[in-house]
mmCIF file of N, CA, C and O in Angstrom:
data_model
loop_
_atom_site.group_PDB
_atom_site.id
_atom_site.type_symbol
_atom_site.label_atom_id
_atom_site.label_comp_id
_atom_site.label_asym_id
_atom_site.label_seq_id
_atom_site.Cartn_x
_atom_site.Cartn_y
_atom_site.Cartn_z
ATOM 1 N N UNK A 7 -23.895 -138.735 -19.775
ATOM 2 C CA UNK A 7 -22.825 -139.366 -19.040
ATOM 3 C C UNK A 7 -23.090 -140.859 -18.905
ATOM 4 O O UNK A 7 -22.262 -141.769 -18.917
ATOM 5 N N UNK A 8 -24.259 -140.919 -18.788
ATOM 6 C CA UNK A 8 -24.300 -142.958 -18.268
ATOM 7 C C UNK A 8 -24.498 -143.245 -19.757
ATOM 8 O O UNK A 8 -23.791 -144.150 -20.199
ATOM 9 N N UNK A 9 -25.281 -142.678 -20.561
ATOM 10 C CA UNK A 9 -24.932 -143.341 -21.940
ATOM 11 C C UNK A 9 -23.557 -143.994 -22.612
ATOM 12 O O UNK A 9 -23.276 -145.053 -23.174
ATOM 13 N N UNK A 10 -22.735 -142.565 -22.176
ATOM 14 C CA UNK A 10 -21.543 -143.524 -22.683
ATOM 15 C C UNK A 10 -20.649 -144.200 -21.453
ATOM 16 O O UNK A 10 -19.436 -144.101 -21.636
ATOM 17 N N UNK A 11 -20.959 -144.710 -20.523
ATOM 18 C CA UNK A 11 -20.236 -145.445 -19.418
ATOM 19 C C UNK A 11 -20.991 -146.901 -19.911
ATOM 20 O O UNK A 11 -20.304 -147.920 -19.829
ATOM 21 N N UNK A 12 -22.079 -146.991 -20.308
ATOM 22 C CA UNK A 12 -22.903 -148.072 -20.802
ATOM 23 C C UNK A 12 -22.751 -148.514 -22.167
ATOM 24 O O UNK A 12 -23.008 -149.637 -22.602
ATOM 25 N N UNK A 13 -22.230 -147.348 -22.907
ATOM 26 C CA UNK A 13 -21.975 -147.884 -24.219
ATOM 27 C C UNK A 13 -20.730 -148.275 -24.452
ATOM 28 O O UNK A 13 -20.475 -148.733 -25.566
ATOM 29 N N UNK A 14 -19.718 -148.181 -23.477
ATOM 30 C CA UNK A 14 -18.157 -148.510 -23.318
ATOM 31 C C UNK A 14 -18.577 -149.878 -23.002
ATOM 32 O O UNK A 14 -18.515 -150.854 -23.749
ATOM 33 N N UNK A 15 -19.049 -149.817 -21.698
ATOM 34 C CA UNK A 15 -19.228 -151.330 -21.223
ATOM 35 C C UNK A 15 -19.669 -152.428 -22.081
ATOM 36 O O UNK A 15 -19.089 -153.513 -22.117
ATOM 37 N N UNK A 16 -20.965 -152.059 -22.948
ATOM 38 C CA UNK A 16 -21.647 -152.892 -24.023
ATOM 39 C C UNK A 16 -20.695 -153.244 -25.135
ATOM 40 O O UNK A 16 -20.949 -154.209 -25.855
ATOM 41 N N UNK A 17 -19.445 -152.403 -25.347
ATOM 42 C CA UNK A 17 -18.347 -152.518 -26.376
ATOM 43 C C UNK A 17 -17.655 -152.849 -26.251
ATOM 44 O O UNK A 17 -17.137 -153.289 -27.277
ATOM 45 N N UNK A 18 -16.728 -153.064 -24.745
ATOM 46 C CA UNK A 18 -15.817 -153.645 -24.000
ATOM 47 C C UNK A 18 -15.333 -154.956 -24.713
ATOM 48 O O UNK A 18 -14.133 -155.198 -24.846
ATOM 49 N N UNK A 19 -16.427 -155.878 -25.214
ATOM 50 C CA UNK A 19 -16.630 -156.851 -24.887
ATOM 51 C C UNK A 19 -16.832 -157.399 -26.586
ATOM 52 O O UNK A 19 -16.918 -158.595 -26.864
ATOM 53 N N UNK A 20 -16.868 -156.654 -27.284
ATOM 54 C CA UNK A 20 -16.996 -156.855 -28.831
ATOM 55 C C UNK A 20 -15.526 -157.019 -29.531
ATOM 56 O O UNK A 20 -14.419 -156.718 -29.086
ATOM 57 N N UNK A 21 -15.888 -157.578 -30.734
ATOM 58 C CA UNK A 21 -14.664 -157.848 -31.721
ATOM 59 C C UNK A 21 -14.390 -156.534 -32.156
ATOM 60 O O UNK A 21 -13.274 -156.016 -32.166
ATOM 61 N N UNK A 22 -15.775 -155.857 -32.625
ATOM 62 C CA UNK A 22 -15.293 -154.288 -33.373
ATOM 63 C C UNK A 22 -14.457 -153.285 -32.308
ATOM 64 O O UNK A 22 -14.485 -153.638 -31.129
ATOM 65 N N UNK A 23 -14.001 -152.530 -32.515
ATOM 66 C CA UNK A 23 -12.954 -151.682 -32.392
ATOM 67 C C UNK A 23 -14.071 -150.423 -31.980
ATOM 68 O O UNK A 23 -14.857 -149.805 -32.699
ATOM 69 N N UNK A 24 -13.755 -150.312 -30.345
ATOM 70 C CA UNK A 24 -14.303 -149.203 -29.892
ATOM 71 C C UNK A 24 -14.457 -147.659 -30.263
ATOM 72 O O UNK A 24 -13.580 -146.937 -29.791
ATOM 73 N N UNK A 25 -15.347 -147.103 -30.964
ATOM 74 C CA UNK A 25 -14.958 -146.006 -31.373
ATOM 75 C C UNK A 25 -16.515 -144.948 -30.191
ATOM 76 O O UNK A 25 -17.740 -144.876 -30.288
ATOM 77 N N UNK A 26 -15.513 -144.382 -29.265
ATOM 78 C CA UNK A 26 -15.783 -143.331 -28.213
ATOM 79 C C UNK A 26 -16.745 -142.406 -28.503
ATOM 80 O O UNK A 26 -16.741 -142.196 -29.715
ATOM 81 N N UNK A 27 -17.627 -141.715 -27.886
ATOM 82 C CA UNK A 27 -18.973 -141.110 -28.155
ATOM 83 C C UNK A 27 -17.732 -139.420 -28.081
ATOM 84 O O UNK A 27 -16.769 -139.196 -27.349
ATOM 85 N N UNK A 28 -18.249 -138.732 -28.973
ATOM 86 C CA UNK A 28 -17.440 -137.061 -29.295
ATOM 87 C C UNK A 28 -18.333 -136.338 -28.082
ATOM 88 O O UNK A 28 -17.784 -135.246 -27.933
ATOM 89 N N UNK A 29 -19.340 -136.421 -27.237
ATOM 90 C CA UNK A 29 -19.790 -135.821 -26.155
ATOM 91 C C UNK A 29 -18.599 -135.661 -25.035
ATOM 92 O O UNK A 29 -17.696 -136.377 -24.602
ATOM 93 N N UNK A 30 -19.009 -134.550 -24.839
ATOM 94 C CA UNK A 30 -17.867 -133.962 -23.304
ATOM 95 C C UNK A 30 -18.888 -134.513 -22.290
ATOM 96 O O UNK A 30 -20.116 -134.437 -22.320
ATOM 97 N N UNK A 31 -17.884 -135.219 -21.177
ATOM 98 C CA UNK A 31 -18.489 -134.940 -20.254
ATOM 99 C C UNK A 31 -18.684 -133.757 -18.936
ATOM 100 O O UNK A 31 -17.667 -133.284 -18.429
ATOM 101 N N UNK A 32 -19.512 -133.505 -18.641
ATOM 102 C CA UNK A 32 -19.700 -132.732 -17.649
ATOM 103 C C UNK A 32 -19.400 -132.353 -16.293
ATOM 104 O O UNK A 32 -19.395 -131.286 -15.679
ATOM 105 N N UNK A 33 -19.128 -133.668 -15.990
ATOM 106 C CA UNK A 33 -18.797 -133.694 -14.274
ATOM 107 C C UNK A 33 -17.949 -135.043 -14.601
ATOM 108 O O UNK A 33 -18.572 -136.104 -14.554
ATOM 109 N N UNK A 34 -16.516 -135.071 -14.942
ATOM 110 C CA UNK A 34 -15.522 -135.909 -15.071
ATOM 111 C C UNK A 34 -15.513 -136.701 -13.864
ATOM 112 O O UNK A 34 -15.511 -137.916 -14.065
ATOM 113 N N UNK A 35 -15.508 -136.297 -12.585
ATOM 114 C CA UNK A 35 -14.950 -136.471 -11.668
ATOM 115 C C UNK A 35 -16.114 -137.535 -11.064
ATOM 116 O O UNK A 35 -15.644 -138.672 -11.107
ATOM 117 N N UNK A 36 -17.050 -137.530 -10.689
ATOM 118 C CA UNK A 36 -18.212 -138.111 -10.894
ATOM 119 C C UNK A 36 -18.077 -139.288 -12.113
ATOM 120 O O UNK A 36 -18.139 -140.504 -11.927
ATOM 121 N N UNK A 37 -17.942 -138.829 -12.970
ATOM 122 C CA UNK A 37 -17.846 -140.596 -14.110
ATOM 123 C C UNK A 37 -16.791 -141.275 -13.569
ATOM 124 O O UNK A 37 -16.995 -142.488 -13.515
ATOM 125 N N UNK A 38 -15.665 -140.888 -13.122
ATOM 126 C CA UNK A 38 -14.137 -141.673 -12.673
ATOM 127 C C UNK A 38 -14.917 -142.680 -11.668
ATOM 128 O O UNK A 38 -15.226 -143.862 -11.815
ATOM 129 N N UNK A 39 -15.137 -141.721 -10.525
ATOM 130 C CA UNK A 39 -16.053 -142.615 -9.726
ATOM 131 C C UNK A 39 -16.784 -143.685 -9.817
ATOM 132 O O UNK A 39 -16.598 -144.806 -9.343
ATOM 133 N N UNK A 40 -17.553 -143.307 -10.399
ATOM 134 C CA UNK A 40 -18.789 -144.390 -11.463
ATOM 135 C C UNK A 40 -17.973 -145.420 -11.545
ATOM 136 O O UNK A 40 -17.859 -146.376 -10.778
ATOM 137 N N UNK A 41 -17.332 -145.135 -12.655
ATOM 138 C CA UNK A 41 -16.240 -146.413 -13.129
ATOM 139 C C UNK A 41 -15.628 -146.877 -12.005
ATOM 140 O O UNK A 41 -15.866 -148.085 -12.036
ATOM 141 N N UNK A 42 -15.128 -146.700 -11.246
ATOM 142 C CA UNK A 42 -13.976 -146.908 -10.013
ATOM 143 C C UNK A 42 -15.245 -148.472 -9.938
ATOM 144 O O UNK A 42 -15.138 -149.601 -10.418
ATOM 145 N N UNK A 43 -16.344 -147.827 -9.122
ATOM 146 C CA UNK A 43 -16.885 -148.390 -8.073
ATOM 147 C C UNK A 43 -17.678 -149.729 -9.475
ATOM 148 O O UNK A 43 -18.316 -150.676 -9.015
ATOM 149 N N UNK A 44 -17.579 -149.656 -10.445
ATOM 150 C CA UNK A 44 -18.268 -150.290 -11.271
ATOM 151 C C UNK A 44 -16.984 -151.562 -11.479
ATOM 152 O O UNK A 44 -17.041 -152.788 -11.374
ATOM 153 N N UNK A 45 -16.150 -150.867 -11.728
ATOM 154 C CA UNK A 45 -14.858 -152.318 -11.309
ATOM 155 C C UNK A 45 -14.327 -152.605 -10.528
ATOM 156 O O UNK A 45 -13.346 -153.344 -10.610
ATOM 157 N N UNK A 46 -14.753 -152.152 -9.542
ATOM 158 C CA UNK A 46 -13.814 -152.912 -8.375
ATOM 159 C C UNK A 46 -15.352 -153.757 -7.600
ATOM 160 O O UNK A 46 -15.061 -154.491 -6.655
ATOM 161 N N UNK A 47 -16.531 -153.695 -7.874
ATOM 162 C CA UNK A 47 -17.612 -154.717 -7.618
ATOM 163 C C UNK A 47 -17.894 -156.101 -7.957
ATOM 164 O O UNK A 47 -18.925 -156.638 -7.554
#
């Protein structure tokens, strides 16, 4: 799960064209969060 919240972020920010990790996450609800509190800081 933080791998790919970290590897979004690290890509965010690139010219190349984000291509998304094929891993499910596990506890969705919990990453939303993550993210929430990671942009609105």
């Amino acid at each position: 799960m933080f791998y790919q919240i970290v590897d979004f972020l690290v890509h965010r920010d690139l010219a190349d064209e984000y291509v998304p990790s094929t891993d499910e996450f596990k506890h969705p609800d919990e990453v939303l969060k993550m993210m929430t509190a990671i942009i609105v800081c």
